[in-house]
Amino acid sequence: MRLNKYLIKLYGIISFLVVIYSNVSSQMIDPAIDRQDEPFCYFSKPTDEIGVMDGKEGTLITPEGYLYTGSGELMFFIGNPLEPVTQRVKTLAKGYLPVIEYKFQKDSLLYSFQIFAATLDGKPESPLINFIKVAIKNNANDKRAAFFGAGVRYQNDENTDWQVGDNRFGRPWKAKRLGEFEQAGDSFNVNWKYSFTNDVFMRDERMVYLFQKDSIFQQMMTLKTGYNEPYNLEPRNMKVLPTTPVGIVQYRLILNPREERSIYLKFPYLTISKFDALVEEIRAARHVDYYERTVKFWKELFSKGINISVPEEKVNNTFKANLVYDLIARNKEGNDYIQKVNEFQYDAFWLRDASSILRMYDISGYHEIARQVLDFFPNWQQPDGNFVSQGGQYDAWGQVMWAYGQHYLLTHDKGYVEKIYPSIRKAVDWLINIRKTDSLNLIPVTTPGDNEDITGHVTGHNFLALDGLKNVIILAEALGKRDDIKEYKRLYDDYYKTFISHLKNVVAKTGGYIPPGMDKPGGQDWGNMQSLYPEIILAPFDPMVTATLNRTRSKYQEGIMTYGNGRYLHHYITMFNTQSEIIRDEQEKALGEFYAELMHTGSTHTGFEYAIWPWSNRDFGMNLAPHGWFSAEFRTLLRNMMVREEKNDLHLFSVISPEWVKDKMSIRVEKAPTIFGEVNAELQFSKGGASLSLKNSLNIKPDAIILHIPWFVNLKSVKADGKEIMFSKTNVKIPLEANRVDLKWDMKGKAQYYSYQKAVDDYKREYRRRYEQFIRNGK
């Protein structure tokens, strides 16, 4: 939950924790919004993002289904007189591609939208163009007249104190430094002059959008005119409000029974001079051609990385779509690749977010993409050696060192380690020196501002420092730096001993629970939940770990973690606990949280950060989805459920769902990078067990390959390549050379059932119960 000073200035708020509902009573929405004929969308006002990989900008698809860019908002209308379209639930082409699709029926007319963004030359630095196709089909048995319109406004209504329209981001904003928050665009100008020219609507002789000219019934400067006067289409300054739709194009289509016709629009992210040759190129660009290019690009990219396939499409599509969201949030500027969190309110670089995201790229098989992100990190190393991207937050030191070490483990690129090693040495010197100035000999007292929301010795900063030191040792070992290896190991041991000594004194007063800060009570749970993930620092069943899991899980609402002393749901920090439960082999707990995370996504598989009250109106306000850290954590979570490393062991299928374990179904993991090499595994199910096929390519032999046994079965026998092998109730150690493992089991009769659909149904049932109480007593 990171909003730097530039965003705070932009939105004009005193504290980022102020959200639009802070001074009102609980609100709920009618459960009828969740229609049975549509995919489930947790958000009542979802936002979506379209763009290109590495492009500087991304278009917001609004809750209503409009396109919000730096220049304005392209709206859609139907009927006569025209009324604004509003369609909450959208989907993605093929289930996961960055092509927004939605449809609705009005009377006998079916309206289907297809929206995506592309650059005409395929280069991410080039102007972003939005392509819109609206297909209208007459489902009646006689002729029907269909009316469709499009127009633009600068922004929608503003009902908050954020100085920006509801569920939108502010623009423009210019960064003072590469990587800081920025938004390209125009400030609203009441003196803009509007006009139509041929097939273009213009503002001050700059193209706003291009429309299909055939079948046009009417052009209108505004939706209404005073006293029903004739429409005046002369270029003029109308002094409209920012919320007034202008440049309306209305189509009248006479459709025969079952006939379908399409209307095409093009909407640049930024306005373009009418004299620019690009205008003619946009005019000539065919929607179908750029759609096919977009599909081909992303499918080729997916073919190069990890593939995880389970018998539940929501899982598969969420895994794929969230890779796309992070790649759209990555910006190429000159020779730099800047990993941002999204193209909206989080259009900025943070070391901690980027560290998790690039690790996701590495474990997904996109090592070059990960390295490009890493190459931007040195820009944020301070003269004293520390890594800081937001003042007061010392978690970046550990996460950066961890990211460097993990990249090496997954690539074995010693040349890269040699290149960055001087900055590593400088960073370690900072840690050594800063500890000498601290009263506890730890990461010093700080005020991170958000996340833990505390002033003091932040517990999570110290867990992450130990994570970083573990990986610094790995980097020194890669280069054979014997003296440094000894020094770093001594440093780790001393740091660990010092930290644990202080931590035990703290938890003696909390009943074993590890708090956010080590100096005084209070603060928000965050890094204190990371004693096992991303690195195992404490023993998995250390009483402090258990107590902290129990305490934080007691704060869950709707199945996920809360923030702000229980006031708001928080989507992705839940997965810190889920990862810990995987390590502790608490399969059922981990799976329950996995489905809760999945249930809290949009119909386009977007995740959010926070700001939604539990059991409320499901509106994240200005904390817009998709959120890039959620994207990385979800993909990492599913990967670790399927394949993960722990110490020197390779673990397979640590957590699987009973929904996937059905006759003739299978789980496939293909081209999965690990620190040992590539894993290819397929687990195929039959009525009485399963067969595991392995086609691994391991360069480094693990001490063991451990296959986890689902908690909902009783294992009877195991054969590896036809030979009986030993097993326990919870796992099987597979011979390293095995190619096939056959398992016989019985299903446990009383095991609880889990699936995405069940999680959705359970939530909807409980929400409706609460809603019916709400309409009776207002609480």
PDB file of N, CA and C in Angstrom, residues 517-549:
ATOM      1  N   GLY A 517       6.118  -4.245  14.867  1.00  0.00           N
ATOM      2  CA  GLY A 517       7.264  -3.498  15.351  1.00  0.00           C
ATOM      3  C   GLY A 517       7.826  -4.088  16.619  1.00  0.00           C
ATOM      4  N   MET A 518       9.093  -3.777  16.909  1.00  0.00           N
ATOM      5  CA  MET A 518       9.760  -4.390  18.049  1.00  0.00           C
ATOM      6  C   MET A 518       9.896  -3.448  19.238  1.00  0.00           C
ATOM      7  N   ASP A 519       9.332  -2.236  19.106  1.00  0.00           N
ATOM      8  CA  ASP A 519       9.527  -1.247  20.149  1.00  0.00           C
ATOM      9  C   ASP A 519       8.280  -0.988  20.989  1.00  0.00           C
ATOM     10  N   LYS A 520       7.127  -1.067  20.318  1.00  0.00           N
ATOM     11  CA  LYS A 520       5.891  -0.760  21.026  1.00  0.00           C
ATOM     12  C   LYS A 520       4.742  -1.453  20.323  1.00  0.00           C
ATOM     13  N   PRO A 521       3.613  -1.602  21.028  1.00  0.00           N
ATOM     14  CA  PRO A 521       2.458  -2.271  20.412  1.00  0.00           C
ATOM     15  C   PRO A 521       1.905  -1.454  19.248  1.00  0.00           C
ATOM     16  N   GLY A 522       1.033  -2.085  18.489  1.00  0.00           N
ATOM     17  CA  GLY A 522       0.377  -1.386  17.397  1.00  0.00           C
ATOM     18  C   GLY A 522       1.004  -1.699  16.056  1.00  0.00           C
ATOM     19  N   GLY A 523       0.600  -0.940  15.074  1.00  0.00           N
ATOM     20  CA  GLY A 523       1.071  -1.163  13.721  1.00  0.00           C
ATOM     21  C   GLY A 523       0.215  -2.190  12.991  1.00  0.00           C
ATOM     22  N   GLN A 524       0.503  -2.339  11.725  1.00  0.00           N
ATOM     23  CA  GLN A 524      -0.285  -3.222  10.866  1.00  0.00           C
ATOM     24  C   GLN A 524       0.537  -4.456  10.485  1.00  0.00           C
ATOM     25  N   ASP A 525      -0.112  -5.600  10.516  1.00  0.00           N
ATOM     26  CA  ASP A 525       0.559  -6.838  10.121  1.00  0.00           C
ATOM     27  C   ASP A 525       0.991  -6.760   8.668  1.00  0.00           C
ATOM     28  N   TRP A 526       2.249  -7.093   8.429  1.00  0.00           N
ATOM     29  CA  TRP A 526       2.791  -7.088   7.064  1.00  0.00           C
ATOM     30  C   TRP A 526       4.037  -7.974   7.048  1.00  0.00           C
ATOM     31  N   GLY A 527       5.198  -7.342   7.202  1.00  0.00           N
ATOM     32  CA  GLY A 527       6.443  -8.104   7.144  1.00  0.00           C
ATOM     33  C   GLY A 527       6.621  -9.064   8.293  1.00  0.00           C
ATOM     34  N   ASN A 528       5.913  -8.861   9.389  1.00  0.00           N
ATOM     35  CA  ASN A 528       5.977  -9.814  10.505  1.00  0.00           C
ATOM     36  C   ASN A 528       5.378 -11.159  10.125  1.00  0.00           C
ATOM     37  N   MET A 529       4.656 -11.205   8.995  1.00  0.00           N
ATOM     38  CA  MET A 529       4.071 -12.451   8.497  1.00  0.00           C
ATOM     39  C   MET A 529       5.048 -13.214   7.605  1.00  0.00           C
ATOM     40  N   GLN A 530       6.278 -12.715   7.462  1.00  0.00           N
ATOM     41  CA  GLN A 530       7.211 -13.268   6.487  1.00  0.00           C
ATOM     42  C   GLN A 530       8.406 -13.979   7.120  1.00  0.00           C
ATOM     43  N   SER A 531       8.159 -14.728   8.170  1.00  0.00           N
ATOM     44  CA  SER A 531       9.254 -15.471   8.806  1.00  0.00           C
ATOM     45  C   SER A 531       9.630 -16.725   8.020  1.00  0.00           C
ATOM     46  N   LEU A 532       8.743 -17.209   7.135  1.00  0.00           N
ATOM     47  CA  LEU A 532       9.028 -18.401   6.317  1.00  0.00           C
ATOM     48  C   LEU A 532       9.090 -18.085   4.831  1.00  0.00           C
ATOM     49  N   TYR A 533       8.594 -16.942   4.426  1.00  0.00           N
ATOM     50  CA  TYR A 533       8.500 -16.605   3.013  1.00  0.00           C
ATOM     51  C   TYR A 533       8.845 -15.135   2.838  1.00  0.00           C
ATOM     52  N   PRO A 534       9.709 -14.782   1.887  1.00  0.00           N
ATOM     53  CA  PRO A 534      10.213 -15.610   0.781  1.00  0.00           C
ATOM     54  C   PRO A 534      11.386 -16.528   1.114  1.00  0.00           C
ATOM     55  N   GLU A 535      11.955 -16.404   2.309  1.00  0.00           N
ATOM     56  CA  GLU A 535      12.999 -17.338   2.756  1.00  0.00           C
ATOM     57  C   GLU A 535      12.600 -17.887   4.122  1.00  0.00           C
ATOM     58  N   ILE A 536      13.012 -19.106   4.401  1.00  0.00           N
ATOM     59  CA  ILE A 536      12.739 -19.707   5.702  1.00  0.00           C
ATOM     60  C   ILE A 536      13.773 -19.186   6.693  1.00  0.00           C
ATOM     61  N   ILE A 537      13.342 -18.320   7.576  1.00  0.00           N
ATOM     62  CA  ILE A 537      14.231 -17.757   8.598  1.00  0.00           C
ATOM     63  C   ILE A 537      14.053 -18.489   9.920  1.00  0.00           C
ATOM     64  N   LEU A 538      12.824 -18.640  10.373  1.00  0.00           N
ATOM     65  CA  LEU A 538      12.543 -19.417  11.572  1.00  0.00           C
ATOM     66  C   LEU A 538      12.178 -20.845  11.182  1.00  0.00           C
ATOM     67  N   ALA A 539      12.271 -21.755  12.111  1.00  0.00           N
ATOM     68  CA  ALA A 539      11.840 -23.126  11.851  1.00  0.00           C
ATOM     69  C   ALA A 539      10.342 -23.113  11.552  1.00  0.00           C
ATOM     70  N   PRO A 540       9.885 -23.892  10.596  1.00  0.00           N
ATOM     71  CA  PRO A 540       8.470 -23.825  10.196  1.00  0.00           C
ATOM     72  C   PRO A 540       7.482 -23.972  11.342  1.00  0.00           C
ATOM     73  N   PHE A 541       7.814 -24.798  12.350  1.00  0.00           N
ATOM     74  CA  PHE A 541       6.882 -24.986  13.445  1.00  0.00           C
ATOM     75  C   PHE A 541       7.384 -24.330  14.735  1.00  0.00           C
ATOM     76  N   ASP A 542       8.237 -23.335  14.589  1.00  0.00           N
ATOM     77  CA  ASP A 542       8.619 -22.516  15.735  1.00  0.00           C
ATOM     78  C   ASP A 542       7.335 -21.954  16.359  1.00  0.00           C
ATOM     79  N   PRO A 543       7.202 -21.988  17.671  1.00  0.00           N
ATOM     80  CA  PRO A 543       5.978 -21.471  18.308  1.00  0.00           C
ATOM     81  C   PRO A 543       5.652 -20.035  17.902  1.00  0.00           C
ATOM     82  N   MET A 544       6.679 -19.226  17.612  1.00  0.00           N
ATOM     83  CA  MET A 544       6.423 -17.853  17.184  1.00  0.00           C
ATOM     84  C   MET A 544       5.731 -17.825  15.823  1.00  0.00           C
ATOM     85  N   VAL A 545       6.130 -18.725  14.933  1.00  0.00           N
ATOM     86  CA  VAL A 545       5.499 -18.811  13.616  1.00  0.00           C
ATOM     87  C   VAL A 545       4.042 -19.232  13.772  1.00  0.00           C
ATOM     88  N   THR A 546       3.820 -20.260  14.566  1.00  0.00           N
ATOM     89  CA  THR A 546       2.460 -20.764  14.769  1.00  0.00           C
ATOM     90  C   THR A 546       1.562 -19.702  15.393  1.00  0.00           C
ATOM     91  N   ALA A 547       2.076 -19.012  16.409  1.00  0.00           N
ATOM     92  CA  ALA A 547       1.273 -17.991  17.088  1.00  0.00           C
ATOM     93  C   ALA A 547       0.931 -16.845  16.141  1.00  0.00           C
ATOM     94  N   THR A 548       1.870 -16.480  15.281  1.00  0.00           N
ATOM     95  CA  THR A 548       1.635 -15.375  14.348  1.00  0.00           C
ATOM     96  C   THR A 548       0.643 -15.768  13.262  1.00  0.00           C
ATOM     97  N   LEU A 549       0.736 -16.995  12.783  1.00  0.00           N
ATOM     98  CA  LEU A 549      -0.256 -17.475  11.824  1.00  0.00           C
ATOM     99  C   LEU A 549      -1.650 -17.480  12.466  1.00  0.00           C
TER     100      LEU A 549
END
